[in-house]
Short mmCIF file of C-alpha atoms and ligand atoms in Angstrom, two decimals:
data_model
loop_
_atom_site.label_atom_id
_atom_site.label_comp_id
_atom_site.label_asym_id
_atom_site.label_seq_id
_atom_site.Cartn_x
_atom_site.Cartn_y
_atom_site.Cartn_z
CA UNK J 218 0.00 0.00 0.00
CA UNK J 219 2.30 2.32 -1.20
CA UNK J 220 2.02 6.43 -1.71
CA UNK J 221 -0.31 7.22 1.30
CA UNK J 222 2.90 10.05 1.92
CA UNK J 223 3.08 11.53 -1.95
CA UNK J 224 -0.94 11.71 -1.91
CA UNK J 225 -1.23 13.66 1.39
CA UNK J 226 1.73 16.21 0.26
CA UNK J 227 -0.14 16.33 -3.45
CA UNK J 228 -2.67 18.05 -1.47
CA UNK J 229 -0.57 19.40 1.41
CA UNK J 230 -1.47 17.74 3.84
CA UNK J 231 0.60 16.04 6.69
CA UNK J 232 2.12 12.74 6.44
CA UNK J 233 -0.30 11.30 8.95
CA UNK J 234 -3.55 12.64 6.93
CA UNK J 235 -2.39 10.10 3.97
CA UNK J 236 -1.63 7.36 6.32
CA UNK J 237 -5.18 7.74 7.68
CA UNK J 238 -7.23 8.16 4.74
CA UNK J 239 -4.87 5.07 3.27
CA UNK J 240 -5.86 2.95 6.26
CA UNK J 241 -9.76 3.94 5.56
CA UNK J 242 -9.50 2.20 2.33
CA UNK J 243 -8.32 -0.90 3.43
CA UNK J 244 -11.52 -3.04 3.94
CA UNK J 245 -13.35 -1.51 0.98
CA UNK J 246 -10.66 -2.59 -0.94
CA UNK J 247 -10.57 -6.25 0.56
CA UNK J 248 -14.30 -6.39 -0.15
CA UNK J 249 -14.19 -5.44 -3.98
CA UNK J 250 -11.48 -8.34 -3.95
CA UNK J 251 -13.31 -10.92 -2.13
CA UNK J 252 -16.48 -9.79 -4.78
CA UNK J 253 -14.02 -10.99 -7.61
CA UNK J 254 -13.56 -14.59 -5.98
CA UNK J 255 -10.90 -13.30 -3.80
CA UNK J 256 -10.70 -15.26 -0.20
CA UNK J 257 -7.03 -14.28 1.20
CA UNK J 258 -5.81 -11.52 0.83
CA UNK J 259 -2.53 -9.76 3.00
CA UNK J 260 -2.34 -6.01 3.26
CA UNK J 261 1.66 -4.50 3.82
CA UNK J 262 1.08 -2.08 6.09
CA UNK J 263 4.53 -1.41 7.50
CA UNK J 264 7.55 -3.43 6.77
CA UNK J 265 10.33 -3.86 9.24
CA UNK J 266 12.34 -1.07 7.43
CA UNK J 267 9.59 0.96 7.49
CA UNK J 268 9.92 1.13 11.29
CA UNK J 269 13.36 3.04 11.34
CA UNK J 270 11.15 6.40 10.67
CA UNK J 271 10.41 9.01 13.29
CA UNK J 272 8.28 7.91 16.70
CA UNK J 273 5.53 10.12 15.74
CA UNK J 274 4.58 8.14 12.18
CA UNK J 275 5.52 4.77 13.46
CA UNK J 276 2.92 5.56 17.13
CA UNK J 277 0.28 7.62 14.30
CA UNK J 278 0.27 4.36 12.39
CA UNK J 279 0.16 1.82 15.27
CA UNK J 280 -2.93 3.58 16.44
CA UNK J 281 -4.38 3.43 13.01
CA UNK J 282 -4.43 -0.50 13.22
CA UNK J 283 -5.96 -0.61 16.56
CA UNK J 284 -8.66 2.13 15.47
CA UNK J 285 -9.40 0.38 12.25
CA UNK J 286 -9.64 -3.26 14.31
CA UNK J 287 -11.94 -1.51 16.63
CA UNK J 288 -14.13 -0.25 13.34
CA UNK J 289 -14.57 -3.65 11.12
CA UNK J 290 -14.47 -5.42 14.21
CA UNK J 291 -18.24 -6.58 13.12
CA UNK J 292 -17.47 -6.68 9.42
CA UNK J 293 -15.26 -9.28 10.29
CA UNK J 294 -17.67 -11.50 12.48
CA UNK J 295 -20.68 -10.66 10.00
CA UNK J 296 -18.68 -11.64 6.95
CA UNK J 297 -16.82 -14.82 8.75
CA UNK J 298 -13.25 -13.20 7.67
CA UNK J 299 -10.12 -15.05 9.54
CA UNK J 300 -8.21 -12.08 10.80
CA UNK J 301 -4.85 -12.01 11.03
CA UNK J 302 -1.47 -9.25 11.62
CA UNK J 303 1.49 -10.87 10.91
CA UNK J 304 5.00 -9.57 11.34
CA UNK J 305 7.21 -8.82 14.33
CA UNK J 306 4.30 -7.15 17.10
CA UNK J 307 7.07 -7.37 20.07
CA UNK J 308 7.51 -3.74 20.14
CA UNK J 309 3.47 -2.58 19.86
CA UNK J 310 2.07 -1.48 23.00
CA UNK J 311 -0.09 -4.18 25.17
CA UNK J 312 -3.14 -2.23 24.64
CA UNK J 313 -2.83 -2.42 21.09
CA UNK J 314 -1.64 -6.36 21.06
CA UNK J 315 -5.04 -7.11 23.11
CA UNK J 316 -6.92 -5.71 20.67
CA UNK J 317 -4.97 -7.86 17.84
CA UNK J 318 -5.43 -10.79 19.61
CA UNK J 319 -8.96 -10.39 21.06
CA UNK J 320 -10.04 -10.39 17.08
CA UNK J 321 -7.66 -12.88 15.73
CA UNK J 322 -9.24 -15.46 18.37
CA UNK J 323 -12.64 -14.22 17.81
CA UNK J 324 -12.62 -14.97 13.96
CA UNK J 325 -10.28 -17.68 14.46
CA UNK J 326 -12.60 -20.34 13.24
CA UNK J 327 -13.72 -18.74 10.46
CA UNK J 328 -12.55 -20.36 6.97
CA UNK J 329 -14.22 -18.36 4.22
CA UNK J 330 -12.11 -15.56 3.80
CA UNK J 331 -8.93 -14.26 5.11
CA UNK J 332 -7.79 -10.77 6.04
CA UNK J 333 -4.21 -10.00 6.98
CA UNK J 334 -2.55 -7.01 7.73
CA UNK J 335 1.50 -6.79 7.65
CA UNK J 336 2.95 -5.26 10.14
CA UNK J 337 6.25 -4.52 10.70
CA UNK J 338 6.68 -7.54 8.67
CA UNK J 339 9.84 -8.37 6.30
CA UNK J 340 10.46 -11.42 4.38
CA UNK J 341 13.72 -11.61 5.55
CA UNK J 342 12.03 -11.96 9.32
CA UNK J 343 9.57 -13.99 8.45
CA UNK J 344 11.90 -16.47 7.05
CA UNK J 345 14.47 -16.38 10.17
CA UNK J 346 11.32 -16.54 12.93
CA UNK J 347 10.28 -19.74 10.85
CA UNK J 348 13.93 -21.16 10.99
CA UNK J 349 14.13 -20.77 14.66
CA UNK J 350 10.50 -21.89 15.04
CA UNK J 351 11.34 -25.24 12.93
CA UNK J 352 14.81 -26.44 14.80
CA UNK J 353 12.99 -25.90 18.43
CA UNK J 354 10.60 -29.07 16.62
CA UNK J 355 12.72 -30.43 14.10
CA UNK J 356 16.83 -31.55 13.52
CA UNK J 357 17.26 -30.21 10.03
CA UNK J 358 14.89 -28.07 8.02
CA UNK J 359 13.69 -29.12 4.61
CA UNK J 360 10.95 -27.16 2.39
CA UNK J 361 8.26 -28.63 4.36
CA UNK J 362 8.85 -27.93 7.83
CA UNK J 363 9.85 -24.65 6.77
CA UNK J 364 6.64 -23.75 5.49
CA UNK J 365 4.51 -24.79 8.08
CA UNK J 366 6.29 -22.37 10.28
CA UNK J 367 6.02 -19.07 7.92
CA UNK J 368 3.40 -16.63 8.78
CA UNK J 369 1.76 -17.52 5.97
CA UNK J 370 2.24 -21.35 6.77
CA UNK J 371 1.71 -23.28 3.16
CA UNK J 372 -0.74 -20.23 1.52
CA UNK J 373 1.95 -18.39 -1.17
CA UNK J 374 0.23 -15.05 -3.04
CA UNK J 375 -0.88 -15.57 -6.54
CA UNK J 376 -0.62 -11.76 -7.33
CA UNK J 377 1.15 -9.30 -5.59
CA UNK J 378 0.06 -5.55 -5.99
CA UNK J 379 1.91 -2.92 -5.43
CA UNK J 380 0.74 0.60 -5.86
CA UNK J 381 2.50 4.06 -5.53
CA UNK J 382 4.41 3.89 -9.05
CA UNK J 383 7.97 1.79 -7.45
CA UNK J 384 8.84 -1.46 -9.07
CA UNK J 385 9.99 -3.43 -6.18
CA UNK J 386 9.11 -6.54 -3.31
CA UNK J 387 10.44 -3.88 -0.14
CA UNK J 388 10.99 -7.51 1.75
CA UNK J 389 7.59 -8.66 1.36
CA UNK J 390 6.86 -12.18 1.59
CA UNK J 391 10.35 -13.13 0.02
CA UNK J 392 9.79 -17.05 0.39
CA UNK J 393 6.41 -16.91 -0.72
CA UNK J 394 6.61 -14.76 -4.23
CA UNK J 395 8.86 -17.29 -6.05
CA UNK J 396 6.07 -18.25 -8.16
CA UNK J 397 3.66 -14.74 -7.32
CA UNK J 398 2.22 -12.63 -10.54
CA UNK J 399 3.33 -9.37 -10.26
CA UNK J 400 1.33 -6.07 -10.68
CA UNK J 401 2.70 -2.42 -10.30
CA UNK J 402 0.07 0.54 -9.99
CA UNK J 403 1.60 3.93 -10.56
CA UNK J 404 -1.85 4.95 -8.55
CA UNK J 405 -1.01 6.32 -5.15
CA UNK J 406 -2.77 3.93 -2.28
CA UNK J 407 -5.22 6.47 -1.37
CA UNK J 408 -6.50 6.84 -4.69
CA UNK J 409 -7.02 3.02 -5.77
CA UNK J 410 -10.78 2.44 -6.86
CA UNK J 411 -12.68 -0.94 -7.75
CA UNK J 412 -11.71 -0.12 -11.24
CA UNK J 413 -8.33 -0.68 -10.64
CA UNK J 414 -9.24 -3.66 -8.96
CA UNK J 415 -11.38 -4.83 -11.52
CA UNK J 416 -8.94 -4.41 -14.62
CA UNK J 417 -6.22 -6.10 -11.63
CA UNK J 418 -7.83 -9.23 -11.58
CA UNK J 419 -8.92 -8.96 -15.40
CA UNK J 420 -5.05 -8.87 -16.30
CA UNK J 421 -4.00 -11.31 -13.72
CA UNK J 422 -6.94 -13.98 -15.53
CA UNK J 423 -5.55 -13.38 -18.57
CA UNK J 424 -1.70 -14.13 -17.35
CA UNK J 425 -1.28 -18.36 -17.53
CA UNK J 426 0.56 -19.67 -15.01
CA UNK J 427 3.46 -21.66 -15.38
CA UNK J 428 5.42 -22.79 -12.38
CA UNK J 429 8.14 -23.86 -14.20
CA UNK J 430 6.72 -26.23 -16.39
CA UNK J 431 5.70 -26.39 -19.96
CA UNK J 432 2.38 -25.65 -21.27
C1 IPE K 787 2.81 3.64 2.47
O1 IPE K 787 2.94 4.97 2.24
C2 IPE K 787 2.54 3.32 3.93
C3 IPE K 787 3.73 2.89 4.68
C4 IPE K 787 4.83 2.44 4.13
C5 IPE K 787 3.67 2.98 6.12
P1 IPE K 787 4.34 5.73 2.38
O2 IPE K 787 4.43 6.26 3.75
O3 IPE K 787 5.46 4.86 1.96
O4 IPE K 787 4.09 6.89 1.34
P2 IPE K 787 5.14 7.53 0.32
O5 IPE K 787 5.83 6.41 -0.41
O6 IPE K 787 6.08 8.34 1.16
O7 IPE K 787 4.29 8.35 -0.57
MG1 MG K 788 6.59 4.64 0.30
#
């Protein structure tokens, strides 16, 4: 969800106001998706690089996720979505962590779609935490017990979208793009409509998928 910075300043507006009317978009966009036959999808949010900026964007942005929880909290229950934040949450505040983990048990059980949020994830973490996760349980680490321990587990994206005009992963979900369609939207994340959404999933139906093989 990239831009949220470059749209506020278009208008001249703080930092924060992008970050905020970014954030607002969030479910509205996972529900056009999940209209298109979309059940899973993850939302980057903050990678762990993304952390190194100043106290006040990293604290504006933490609050963002709790507010936002606090919003959809029925959306999710209504709509039976599996919530989920995954990334490194040692350094969030308790308050905020409760109200993480008070909806991830809540929807918990639910199976028919899946919402994630990313925060202050990094491939690059995700992919050590699931190292040290596998050797407490297992001698040597092959492909499979690797996997099970990722934050994704075993679920890899079909299409990754990135908006805000850069061509690049920004240590998302490393691992799990080596077989991921891409899609770069020079649209700034505020700004994204169901149109873009629409002629997103259009292209990505028309892309055949290889994995490797010959078709
Ligand atoms: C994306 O917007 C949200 C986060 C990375 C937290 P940016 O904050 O990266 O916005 P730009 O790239 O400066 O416009
Ligand atoms: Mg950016």
């Amino acid at each position: 969800m990239d831009g949220n910075g470059r749209w506020a300043k278009s208008l001249g507006q703080s930092r924060q106001y992008g970050h905020q009317v970014g954030s607002s978009r969030v479910y509205e966009i996972f529900k056009a998706c999940t209209e298109l036959g979309c059940r899973t999808a993850t939302f980057f949010a903050m990678s762990s690089e993304n952390m190194n900026r100043n106290e006040a964007e990293i604290s504006f942005i933490s609050q963002l996720l709790k507010s936002s929880i606090n919003e959809h909290f029925s959306d999710l229950i209504d709509n039976k979505i599996k919530f989920k934040v995954i990334g490194d949450l040692s350094s969030l505040p308790n308050k905020i962590l409760e109200i993480i983990q008070h909806a991830e048990n809540e929807t918990k059980n639910f199976s028919a779609y899946n919402l994630n949020i990313a925060y202050n994830y990094g491939g690059h973490w995700d992919i050590i935490n699931a190292a040290n996760l596998a050797l407490l349980n297992h001698k040597q680490i092959n492909y499979e017990t690797l996997c099970k321990y990722l934050s994704t587990s075993e679920n890899y994206p079909d299409l990754i979208v990135r908006t805000g005009g850069y061509k690049r992963l920004s240590n998302f979900m490393l691992w799990q793009a080596a077989y991921s369609e891409f899609q770069f939207l020079d649209v700034l994340w505020p700004d994204i409509s169901k149109n873009d959404i629409e002629s997103i999933f259009h292209n990505y139906e028309n892309t055949q998928r290889k994995f490797g093989l010959v078709k």
